[in-house]
Coordinates of N, CA, C and O in Angstrom, one line a residue:
X26 N 16.0 -7.6 16.0 CA 15.2 -8.3 15.0 C 16.0 -8.2 13.7 O 16.3 -7.2 13.2
X27 N 16.2 -9.4 13.1 CA 16.9 -9.5 11.8 C 15.9 -10.0 10.8 O 15.5 -11.1 10.8
X28 N 15.6 -9.1 9.8 CA 14.6 -9.5 8.8 C 15.1 -8.9 7.4 O 16.0 -8.1 7.4
X29 N 14.6 -9.4 6.4 CA 14.9 -8.8 5.0 C 13.6 -8.6 4.3 O 12.6 -9.2 4.6
X30 N 13.7 -7.8 3.2 CA 12.6 -7.5 2.4 C 12.8 -8.2 1.1 O 13.9 -8.2 0.5
X31 N 11.7 -8.7 0.5 CA 11.8 -9.4 -0.8 C 10.4 -9.3 -1.5 O 9.4 -8.9 -0.9
X32 N 10.4 -9.6 -2.7 CA 9.2 -9.6 -3.5 C 8.3 -10.8 -3.0 O 8.8 -11.9 -2.8
X33 N 7.0 -10.5 -2.9 CA 6.1 -11.5 -2.4 C 5.9 -12.5 -3.5 O 6.0 -12.3 -4.7
X34 N 5.5 -13.7 -3.1 CA 5.2 -14.8 -4.0 C 3.8 -15.4 -3.6 O 3.3 -15.1 -2.5
X35 N 3.3 -16.2 -4.5 CA 2.0 -16.9 -4.2 C 2.1 -17.7 -2.8 O 1.1 -17.8 -2.1
X36 N 3.2 -18.3 -2.6 CA 3.4 -19.1 -1.3 C 3.2 -18.2 -0.1 O 3.0 -18.8 1.0
X37 N 3.4 -16.9 -0.2 CA 3.3 -16.0 1.0 C 1.8 -15.7 1.4 O 1.5 -15.2 2.4
X38 N 0.9 -16.0 0.5 CA -0.5 -15.5 0.6 C -1.2 -16.1 1.9 O -2.0 -15.3 2.5
X39 N -1.0 -17.3 2.3 CA -1.7 -17.7 3.5 C -1.3 -16.8 4.7 O -2.1 -16.5 5.5
X40 N 0.0 -16.5 4.9 CA 0.4 -15.7 6.0 C 0.0 -14.2 5.8 O -0.5 -13.6 6.7
X41 N 0.1 -13.7 4.6 CA -0.5 -12.4 4.3 C -1.9 -12.3 4.7 O -2.4 -11.3 5.3
X42 N -2.7 -13.3 4.3 CA -4.1 -13.4 4.7 C -4.3 -13.3 6.2 O -5.2 -12.6 6.7
X43 N -3.5 -14.1 6.9 CA -3.6 -14.1 8.4 C -3.3 -12.7 9.0 O -3.9 -12.2 9.9
X44 N -2.2 -12.0 8.5 CA -1.8 -10.7 8.9 C -3.0 -9.7 8.7 O -3.4 -8.9 9.5
X45 N -3.5 -9.8 7.5 CA -4.6 -8.9 7.1 C -5.9 -9.2 7.9 O -6.6 -8.3 8.4
X46 N -6.1 -10.5 8.2 CA -7.3 -10.8 9.0 C -7.3 -10.2 10.4 O -8.3 -9.7 10.9
X47 N -6.1 -10.2 11.0 CA -5.9 -9.5 12.3 C -6.2 -8.0 12.2 O -6.9 -7.5 13.0
X48 N -5.8 -7.4 11.1 CA -6.0 -6.0 10.9 C -7.5 -5.7 10.7 O -8.1 -4.7 11.3
X49 N -8.2 -6.6 10.0 CA -9.6 -6.4 9.8 C -10.4 -6.6 11.1 O -11.2 -5.8 11.4
X50 N -10.1 -7.7 11.8 CA -10.8 -8.0 13.0 C -10.6 -7.1 14.2 O -11.5 -6.8 15.0
X51 N -9.3 -6.6 14.3 CA -9.0 -5.9 15.5 C -8.6 -4.4 15.3 O -8.5 -3.7 16.3
X52 N -8.3 -4.1 14.1 CA -7.7 -2.7 13.9 C -8.7 -1.8 13.1 O -9.8 -2.1 12.8
X53 N -8.1 -0.6 12.9 CA -8.9 0.4 12.2 C -8.1 1.0 11.0 O -8.5 1.9 10.4
X54 N -7.0 0.3 10.6 CA -6.2 0.8 9.5 C -7.0 0.5 8.2 O -6.8 1.2 7.2
X55 N -7.7 -0.6 8.2 CA -8.6 -0.9 7.0 C -10.0 -0.8 7.5 O -10.4 -1.0 8.6
X56 N -10.8 -0.3 6.5 CA -12.3 -0.1 6.8 C -13.1 -1.4 6.4 O -14.3 -1.4 6.4
X57 N -12.3 -2.4 6.0 CA -13.0 -3.7 5.6 C -13.5 -4.2 6.9 O -12.9 -4.2 8.0
X58 N -14.7 -4.8 6.9 CA -15.4 -5.3 8.1 C -15.4 -6.8 8.2 O -15.5 -7.4 9.3
X59 N -15.4 -7.5 7.0 CA -15.4 -8.9 7.0 C -14.0 -9.4 6.5 O -13.5 -8.9 5.5
X60 N -13.4 -10.4 7.2 CA -12.1 -10.9 6.8 C -12.3 -11.6 5.4 O -13.1 -12.5 5.3
X61 N -11.4 -11.2 4.5 CA -11.5 -11.9 3.2 C -10.9 -13.3 3.2 O -10.0 -13.6 4.0
X62 N -11.4 -14.1 2.4 CA -10.9 -15.5 2.3 C -9.5 -15.5 1.6 O -9.1 -14.5 0.9
X63 N -8.8 -16.6 1.7 CA -7.6 -16.8 1.0 C -7.8 -16.6 -0.5 O -7.0 -16.0 -1.2
X64 N -8.9 -17.2 -1.0 CA -9.2 -17.1 -2.4 C -9.3 -15.6 -2.9 O -8.8 -15.2 -3.9
X65 N -10.0 -14.8 -2.1 CA -10.2 -13.4 -2.4 C -8.8 -12.7 -2.3 O -8.5 -11.9 -3.2
X66 N -8.0 -13.0 -1.3 CA -6.7 -12.4 -1.3 C -5.8 -12.8 -2.5 O -5.0 -12.0 -3.0
X67 N -6.0 -14.1 -2.9 CA -5.2 -14.5 -4.1 C -5.6 -13.7 -5.3 O -4.8 -13.3 -6.1
X68 N -6.9 -13.5 -5.5 CA -7.4 -12.7 -6.6 C -6.9 -11.2 -6.6 O -6.5 -10.7 -7.6
X69 N -6.9 -10.6 -5.4 CA -6.4 -9.3 -5.3 C -4.9 -9.2 -5.6 O -4.4 -8.3 -6.3
X70 N -4.1 -10.2 -5.1 CA -2.7 -10.3 -5.3 C -2.4 -10.5 -6.8 O -1.6 -9.8 -7.4
X71 N -3.1 -11.4 -7.5 CA -2.9 -11.7 -8.9 C -3.2 -10.4 -9.7 O -2.5 -10.2 -10.7
X72 N -4.3 -9.7 -9.4 CA -4.6 -8.5 -10.2 C -3.5 -7.4 -10.1 O -3.1 -6.8 -11.0
X73 N -3.0 -7.3 -8.9 CA -1.9 -6.3 -8.7 C -0.6 -6.7 -9.4 O 0.0 -5.9 -10.1
X74 N -0.3 -8.0 -9.3 CA 0.9 -8.5 -10.0 C 0.8 -8.4 -11.5 O 1.7 -8.1 -12.2
X75 N -0.4 -8.7 -12.0 CA -0.7 -8.7 -13.5 C -0.5 -7.3 -14.0 O 0.0 -7.1 -15.1
X76 N -0.8 -6.3 -13.2 CA -0.6 -4.9 -13.6 C 0.8 -4.3 -13.2 O 1.0 -3.1 -13.3
X77 N 1.7 -5.2 -12.7 CA 3.1 -4.9 -12.4 C 3.3 -4.0 -11.3 O 4.2 -3.2 -11.2
X78 N 2.3 -3.9 -10.3 CA 2.5 -3.1 -9.1 C 3.4 -3.9 -8.2 O 3.4 -5.1 -8.1
X79 N 4.2 -3.1 -7.4 CA 5.1 -3.8 -6.5 C 4.4 -4.4 -5.3 O 3.4 -3.7 -4.8
X80 N 4.8 -5.6 -4.9 CA 4.2 -6.3 -3.7 C 5.3 -6.9 -3.0 O 6.0 -7.8 -3.5
X81 N 5.6 -6.5 -1.8 CA 6.7 -6.9 -1.0 C 6.3 -7.6 0.3 O 5.3 -7.3 0.9
X82 N 7.2 -8.4 0.8 CA 7.1 -8.9 2.2 C 8.4 -8.7 3.0 O 9.5 -8.6 2.4
X83 N 8.2 -8.6 4.3 CA 9.3 -8.7 5.2 C 9.3 -10.1 5.8 O 8.3 -10.6 6.2
X84 N 10.5 -10.7 5.8 CA 10.7 -12.1 6.3 C 11.8 -12.1 7.3 O 12.8 -11.6 7.2
X85 N 11.4 -12.9 8.4 CA 12.4 -13.1 9.5 C 12.4 -14.6 9.7 O 11.4 -15.2 10.0
X86 N 13.6 -15.2 9.6 CA 13.8 -16.6 9.9 C 12.8 -17.5 9.1 O 12.2 -18.4 9.7
X87 N 12.5 -17.1 7.9 CA 11.6 -17.9 7.0 C 10.2 -17.6 7.2 O 9.3 -18.2 6.6
X88 N 9.8 -16.7 8.1 CA 8.4 -16.3 8.4 C 8.1 -14.9 7.9 O 8.9 -14.0 8.2
X89 N 7.0 -14.8 7.2 CA 6.6 -13.5 6.7 C 6.0 -12.7 7.9 O 5.1 -13.3 8.6
X90 N 6.5 -11.5 8.2 CA 6.1 -10.8 9.3 C 5.4 -9.4 9.0 O 5.1 -8.6 9.8
X91 N 5.3 -9.2 7.7 CA 4.7 -8.0 7.2 C 4.7 -7.9 5.7 O 5.4 -8.7 5.0
X92 N 3.8 -7.1 5.2 CA 3.8 -6.9 3.7 C 3.3 -5.5 3.3 O 2.7 -4.8 4.1
X93 N 3.7 -5.1 2.1 CA 3.3 -3.8 1.6 C 3.2 -3.9 0.1 O 3.9 -4.7 -0.5
X94 N 2.3 -3.1 -0.4 CA 2.1 -3.1 -1.9 C 1.6 -1.8 -2.3 O 1.1 -1.0 -1.5
X95 N 1.7 -1.5 -3.6 CA 1.1 -0.3 -4.2 C 0.1 -0.8 -5.2 O 0.2 -1.9 -5.8
X96 N -1.0 0.0 -5.3 CA -2.0 -0.4 -6.2 C -2.6 0.9 -6.8 O -2.2 2.0 -6.5
X97 N -3.6 0.7 -7.7 CA -4.1 1.9 -8.3 C -4.8 2.8 -7.3 O -5.5 2.4 -6.4
X98 N -4.6 4.1 -7.5 CA -5.3 5.1 -6.6 C -6.8 5.2 -7.0 O -7.7 5.2 -6.2
X99 N -7.0 5.4 -8.3 CA -8.3 5.4 -8.9 C -8.3 4.7 -10.2 O -7.2 4.5 -10.8
X100 N -9.4 4.3 -10.7 CA -9.4 3.4 -12.0 C -9.2 4.2 -13.3 O -8.8 3.6 -14.2
X101 N -9.5 5.5 -13.3 CA -9.5 6.2 -14.5 C -8.0 6.3 -15.0 O -7.1 6.5 -14.2
X102 N -7.8 6.2 -16.3 CA -6.4 6.2 -16.8 C -5.5 7.4 -16.6 O -4.3 7.3 -16.5
X103 N -6.1 8.6 -16.4 CA -5.3 9.7 -16.1 C -4.6 9.7 -14.8 O -3.6 10.3 -14.5
X104 N -5.1 8.8 -13.9 CA -4.5 8.6 -12.6 C -3.4 7.6 -12.6 O -2.9 7.2 -11.5
X105 N -3.0 7.0 -13.7 CA -2.1 5.9 -13.8 C -0.7 6.2 -13.2 O 0.0 5.2 -12.9
X106 N -0.3 7.4 -13.0 CA 1.0 7.7 -12.5 C 1.0 7.9 -10.9 O 2.0 8.2 -10.3
X107 N -0.2 7.7 -10.3 CA -0.3 7.8 -8.9 C -0.7 6.5 -8.3 O -1.6 5.8 -8.9
X108 N -0.1 6.0 -7.2 CA -0.4 4.8 -6.6 C -0.8 5.0 -5.2 O -0.4 6.0 -4.6
X109 N -1.6 4.1 -4.6 CA -2.0 4.1 -3.2 C -1.2 3.0 -2.6 O -1.2 1.9 -3.1
X110 N -0.6 3.3 -1.4 CA 0.2 2.2 -0.7 C -0.7 1.6 0.4 O -1.6 2.2 0.9
X111 N -0.4 0.3 0.6 CA -0.9 -0.4 1.8 C 0.2 -1.1 2.5 O 1.1 -1.6 1.8
X112 N 0.1 -1.2 3.8 CA 1.2 -1.8 4.6 C 0.5 -2.4 5.8 O -0.3 -1.8 6.5
X113 N 0.9 -3.7 6.1 CA 0.4 -4.4 7.3 C 1.5 -5.2 7.9 O 2.3 -5.8 7.2
X114 N 1.6 -5.1 9.2 CA 2.7 -5.8 9.9 C 2.0 -6.8 10.9 O 1.0 -6.4 11.6
X115 N 2.6 -7.9 11.1 CA 2.1 -8.9 12.1 C 2.2 -8.3 13.5 O 3.1 -7.6 13.8
X116 N 1.2 -8.6 14.3 CA 1.1 -8.0 15.6 C 2.4 -8.2 16.4 O 2.9 -7.3 17.1
X117 N 3.1 -9.3 16.3 CA 4.3 -9.6 17.1 C 5.5 -8.8 16.6 O 6.6 -8.8 17.2
X118 N 5.4 -8.3 15.4 CA 6.5 -7.6 14.7 C 6.4 -6.0 14.7 O 7.3 -5.3 14.3
X119 N 5.3 -5.5 15.3 CA 5.0 -4.1 15.3 C 6.0 -3.4 16.2 O 6.4 -3.9 17.2
X120 N 6.4 -2.2 15.8 CA 7.3 -1.4 16.6 C 8.7 -1.7 16.5 O 9.5 -1.3 17.3
X121 N 9.1 -2.6 15.5 CA 10.5 -3.0 15.4 C 11.1 -2.6 14.1 O 12.1 -3.2 13.7
X122 N 10.5 -1.6 13.4 CA 11.1 -1.1 12.2 C 10.7 -1.9 10.9 O 11.2 -1.5 9.8
X123 N 9.9 -2.8 11.0 CA 9.4 -3.6 9.9 C 8.7 -2.7 8.9 O 8.9 -2.7 7.7
X124 N 7.7 -2.0 9.4 CA 6.9 -1.1 8.6 C 7.7 -0.1 7.8 O 7.5 0.1 6.6
X125 N 8.6 0.5 8.5 CA 9.5 1.5 7.9 C 10.3 0.9 6.8 O 10.5 1.5 5.7
X126 N 10.9 -0.2 7.1 CA 11.7 -0.9 6.0 C 10.9 -1.3 4.8 O 11.3 -1.1 3.7
X127 N 9.7 -1.8 5.1 CA 8.8 -2.2 4.0 C 8.5 -0.9 3.1 O 8.5 -1.0 1.9
X128 N 8.1 0.2 3.8 CA 7.7 1.4 3.1 C 8.9 2.0 2.3 O 8.7 2.4 1.2
X129 N 10.1 1.9 2.9 CA 11.3 2.4 2.2 C 11.5 1.6 0.9 O 11.8 2.2 -0.2
X130 N 11.4 0.3 1.0 CA 11.6 -0.5 -0.2 C 10.4 -0.3 -1.2 O 10.7 -0.3 -2.4
X131 N 9.2 -0.1 -0.7 CA 8.1 0.1 -1.6 C 8.2 1.5 -2.3 O 8.0 1.6 -3.5
X132 N 8.7 2.5 -1.6 CA 8.9 3.8 -2.3 C 9.9 3.6 -3.4 O 9.8 4.2 -4.5
X133 N 11.0 2.9 -3.1 CA 12.0 2.8 -4.1 C 11.5 2.0 -5.3 O 11.8 2.3 -6.5
X134 N 10.7 1.0 -5.1 CA 10.1 0.2 -6.2 C 9.2 1.1 -7.0 O 9.2 1.0 -8.2
X135 N 8.4 1.9 -6.4 CA 7.5 2.8 -7.1 C 8.3 3.8 -7.9 O 8.0 4.2 -9.0
X136 N 9.4 4.3 -7.3 CA 10.3 5.3 -8.0 C 10.9 4.6 -9.2 O 10.8 5.2 -10.3
X137 N 11.4 3.4 -9.1 CA 12.0 2.7 -10.2 C 10.9 2.4 -11.3 O 11.3 2.3 -12.5
X138 N 9.7 2.2 -10.9 CA 8.6 2.0 -11.9 C 8.2 3.2 -12.7 O 7.4 3.1 -13.6
X139 N 8.6 4.4 -12.2 CA 8.3 5.6 -12.9 C 7.0 6.3 -12.4 O 6.5 7.2 -13.1
X140 N 6.5 5.8 -11.3 CA 5.3 6.5 -10.7 C 5.7 7.9 -10.2 O 6.8 8.1 -9.9
X141 N 4.7 8.8 -10.2 CA 5.0 10.2 -9.8 C 4.5 10.6 -8.4 O 5.0 11.6 -7.9
X142 N 3.6 9.8 -7.9 CA 3.0 10.2 -6.6 C 2.6 8.9 -5.9 O 2.1 7.9 -6.5
X143 N 2.8 8.8 -4.6 CA 2.2 7.8 -3.7 C 1.3 8.4 -2.8 O 1.6 9.4 -2.1
X144 N 0.1 7.9 -2.6 CA -0.9 8.4 -1.7 C -1.1 7.4 -0.6 O -1.3 6.2 -1.0
X145 N -1.2 7.8 0.6 CA -1.5 6.9 1.7 C -2.9 7.4 2.1 O -3.2 8.5 2.4
X146 N -3.8 6.4 2.2 CA -5.2 6.7 2.6 C -5.3 5.9 4.0 O -5.4 4.7 4.0
X147 N -5.2 6.7 5.1 CA -5.0 6.1 6.4 C -6.2 6.1 7.2 O -6.7 7.2 7.6
X148 N -6.8 4.9 7.5 CA -7.9 4.8 8.3 C -7.5 5.1 9.8 O -6.4 4.9 10.2
X149 N -8.5 5.7 10.5 CA -8.2 6.1 11.9 C -7.0 7.0 11.9 O -6.0 6.7 12.6
X150 N -7.0 8.0 11.1 CA -5.8 8.8 10.9 C -5.6 9.9 11.9 O -5.3 11.1 11.6
X151 N -5.7 9.6 13.2 CA -5.4 10.5 14.3 C -3.9 10.8 14.3 O -3.1 10.1 13.7
X152 N -3.6 12.0 14.9 CA -2.1 12.4 15.0 C -1.3 11.3 15.7 O -0.1 11.2 15.4
X153 N -1.9 10.5 16.5 CA -1.1 9.5 17.3 C -1.0 8.2 16.5 O -0.4 7.3 17.0
X154 N -1.7 8.1 15.4 CA -1.7 6.9 14.6 C -0.3 6.5 14.2 O 0.5 7.3 13.6
X155 N 0.1 5.2 14.5 CA 1.5 4.8 14.0 C 1.6 4.9 12.5 O 2.7 5.2 12.0
X156 N 0.6 4.7 11.7 CA 0.7 4.8 10.3 C 1.0 6.3 9.9 O 1.8 6.6 9.0
X157 N 0.3 7.2 10.5 CA 0.5 8.7 10.2 C 1.9 9.0 10.5 O 2.6 9.6 9.7
X158 N 2.4 8.6 11.7 CA 3.8 8.9 12.1 C 4.8 8.3 11.2 O 5.8 8.9 10.8
X159 N 4.5 7.0 10.8 CA 5.4 6.4 9.8 C 5.5 7.2 8.5 O 6.6 7.5 8.0
X160 N 4.4 7.5 7.9 CA 4.4 8.2 6.7 C 5.0 9.6 6.8 O 5.8 10.1 5.9
X161 N 4.8 10.3 7.9 CA 5.5 11.6 8.2 C 7.0 11.4 8.2 O 7.7 12.2 7.6
X162 N 7.5 10.3 8.8 CA 8.9 10.1 8.9 C 9.5 9.8 7.5 O 10.7 10.0 7.4
X163 N 8.7 9.5 6.6 CA 9.2 9.2 5.2 C 8.9 10.3 4.3 O 8.9 10.2 3.0
X164 N 8.6 11.5 4.8 CA 8.4 12.7 4.1 C 7.1 12.8 3.3 O 7.0 13.7 2.4
X165 N 6.1 12.0 3.6 CA 4.8 12.2 3.1 C 4.2 13.5 3.7 O 4.5 13.7 4.9
X166 N 3.5 14.2 3.0 CA 2.8 15.4 3.6 C 1.3 15.2 3.6 O 0.7 14.5 2.8
X167 N 0.7 15.9 4.6 CA -0.7 15.8 4.8 C -1.4 16.6 3.6 O -1.0 17.7 3.3
X168 N -2.4 16.0 3.1 CA -3.1 16.7 2.0 C -4.6 16.6 2.2 O -5.4 17.1 1.3
X169 N -5.1 16.1 3.3 CA -6.6 16.1 3.5 C -7.0 15.2 4.6 O -6.3 14.2 5.0
X170 N -8.2 15.5 5.1 CA -8.8 14.6 6.1 C -10.3 14.5 5.7 O -11.0 15.5 5.5
X171 N -10.7 13.2 5.7 CA -12.2 13.0 5.5 C -12.7 12.7 6.9 O -12.6 11.6 7.4
X172 N -13.4 13.6 7.4 CA -13.9 13.5 8.8 C -15.1 12.6 8.9 O -16.0 12.6 8.1
X173 N -15.0 11.7 9.9 CA -16.1 10.7 10.1 C -16.4 9.9 8.9 O -17.6 9.6 8.7
X174 N -15.4 9.5 8.2 CA -15.7 8.8 6.9 C -15.8 7.3 7.1 O -16.2 6.6 6.1
X175 N -15.5 6.7 8.2 CA -15.6 5.3 8.5 C -16.2 5.0 9.9 O -16.0 5.8 10.8
X176 N -17.0 3.9 10.0 CA -17.5 3.6 11.3 C -17.2 2.1 11.5 O -17.6 1.2 10.8
X177 N -16.3 1.9 12.5 CA -15.8 0.5 12.8 C -15.6 0.4 14.3 O -15.1 1.4 15.0
X178 N -15.8 -0.7 14.9 CA -15.7 -1.0 16.3 C -16.4 0.0 17.2 O -15.9 0.4 18.2
X179 N -17.6 0.4 16.7 CA -18.4 1.3 17.5 C -18.0 2.7 17.5 O -18.5 3.5 18.4
X180 N -17.2 3.2 16.6 CA -16.8 4.6 16.6 C -16.6 5.1 15.2 O -16.2 4.4 14.3
X181 N -16.8 6.4 15.0 CA -16.5 7.1 13.8 C -15.0 7.4 13.7 O -14.4 7.7 14.6
X182 N -14.5 7.2 12.5 CA -13.1 7.3 12.2 C -12.9 8.3 11.1 O -13.6 8.4 10.1
X183 N -11.8 9.1 11.3 CA -11.4 10.0 10.2 C -10.4 9.3 9.3 O -9.6 8.5 9.8
X184 N -10.4 9.7 8.1 CA -9.4 9.1 7.1 C -8.4 10.3 6.8 O -8.9 11.3 6.3
X185 N -7.1 10.0 6.9 CA -6.1 11.0 6.6 C -5.5 10.7 5.2 O -5.2 9.5 5.0
X186 N -5.4 11.7 4.4 CA -4.7 11.5 3.1 C -3.3 12.1 3.2 O -3.2 13.3 3.6
X187 N -2.3 11.4 2.8 CA -0.9 11.8 2.8 C -0.3 11.5 1.4 O -0.7 10.5 0.8
X188 N 0.6 12.3 1.0 CA 1.1 12.2 -0.4 C 2.7 12.3 -0.4 O 3.2 13.2 0.3
X189 N 3.3 11.6 -1.2 CA 4.8 11.7 -1.4 C 5.0 11.8 -2.9 O 4.6 11.0 -3.7
X190 N 5.7 12.8 -3.3 CA 6.1 13.1 -4.7 C 7.3 12.2 -5.1 O 8.3 12.1 -4.3
X191 N 7.3 11.6 -6.3 CA 8.4 10.8 -6.8 C 8.8 11.3 -8.2 O 7.9 11.9 -8.9
X192 N 10.0 11.1 -8.6 CA 10.4 11.4 -10.0 C 10.0 12.7 -10.5 O 9.7 12.8 -11.7
X193 N 10.1 13.7 -9.7 CA 9.8 15.1 -10.1 C 8.3 15.4 -10.1 O 7.9 16.5 -10.5
X194 N 7.5 14.5 -9.6 CA 6.1 14.8 -9.5 C 5.5 15.3 -10.8 O 5.6 14.7 -11.8
X195 N 4.9 16.5 -10.7 CA 4.2 17.1 -11.8 C 5.0 18.2 -12.6 O 4.5 19.0 -13.3
X196 N 6.3 18.1 -12.4 CA 7.2 19.1 -13.0 C 7.6 18.8 -14.4 O 8.2 19.7 -15.1
X197 N 7.4 17.6 -14.9 CA 7.8 17.2 -16.2 C 6.9 16.1 -16.8 O 6.2 15.5 -16.0
X198 N 6.9 15.9 -18.1 CA 6.0 14.9 -18.6 C 6.4 13.5 -18.1 O 7.6 13.3 -17.7
X199 N 5.5 12.6 -18.2 CA 5.8 11.2 -17.8 C 6.9 10.6 -18.7 O 7.0 10.9 -19.8
X200 N 7.5 9.6 -18.1 CA 8.5 8.8 -18.8 C 7.7 7.8 -19.7 O 7.0 7.0 -19.2
X201 N 7.9 7.8 -21.0 CA 7.2 6.9 -21.9 C 7.5 5.4 -21.6 O 6.8 4.6 -22.0
X202 N 8.7 5.2 -21.0 CA 9.1 3.8 -20.7 C 8.7 3.4 -19.3 O 9.1 2.3 -18.8
X203 N 8.0 4.2 -18.5 CA 7.6 3.9 -17.1 C 6.6 2.7 -17.2 O 5.9 2.5 -18.2
X204 N 6.5 2.0 -16.0 CA 5.5 0.9 -15.9 C 4.1 1.4 -16.2 O 3.4 0.8 -17.0
X205 N 3.6 2.5 -15.6 CA 2.2 2.9 -15.8 C 2.0 3.2 -17.3 O 0.9 2.9 -17.8
X206 N 2.9 3.8 -18.0 CA 2.7 4.2 -19.4 C 2.8 2.9 -20.2 O 1.9 2.8 -21.2
X207 N 3.6 2.0 -20.0 CA 3.7 0.7 -20.7 C 2.4 -0.1 -20.5 O 1.8 -0.6 -21.5
X208 N 1.9 -0.1 -19.3 CA 0.6 -0.9 -19.0 C -0.5 -0.2 -19.8 O -1.4 -0.9 -20.4
X209 N -0.6 1.1 -19.7 CA -1.6 1.9 -20.4 C -1.6 1.6 -21.9 O -2.6 1.3 -22.5
X210 N -0.4 1.7 -22.5 CA -0.3 1.4 -24.0 C -0.8 0.0 -24.3 O -1.4 -0.2 -25.3
X211 N -0.5 -0.9 -23.4 CA -0.9 -2.3 -23.6 C -2.4 -2.4 -23.7 O -3.0 -3.2 -24.5
X212 N -3.1 -1.6 -22.9 CA -4.6 -1.6 -22.9 C -5.2 -1.1 -24.2 O -6.3 -1.4 -24.5
X213 N -4.4 -0.2 -24.8 CA -4.9 0.4 -26.1 C -4.7 -0.5 -27.3 O -5.3 -0.3 -28.3
X214 N -3.8 -1.5 -27.1 CA -3.4 -2.3 -28.3 C -4.5 -3.3 -28.6 O -5.3 -3.7 -27.9

């Protein structure tokens, strides 16, 4: 499989919406129960891009086969240096390294932006979960389990929390020129 990673564009949203629709309808990685419309996905994408969060796609032969993005972990401003990652891969591209390549590129984009932590909130976070194994392979460490926190497809699901430290984590003050700090200062102006 020959694919490359690039920054997502508005033109990618129909395929991104299809990939996510499959995850909502058939998977447990997301606890969303109703497939969002293209319009809703466009609003979510626009909000993330306006706040300068990284949003990437994997493309093979002109076709988007997966996507990943970082977004706010929580809305309160003291959380601005921590992001939550999301990653979804087309069913026909799973198990071929697409997810790992997307996550590696997303980690680097978050590092370059000056973020200090990435948190993965993994639905159906059993030890056998491909998402848990992927994050472990990228040096995320386990930091919590929310037992029975979701109910989907007729079963209770645990949510696993995993975390990756970036840019020294909590060992030094934030970079005043980092993306989260610039965005925060803009809200104060």
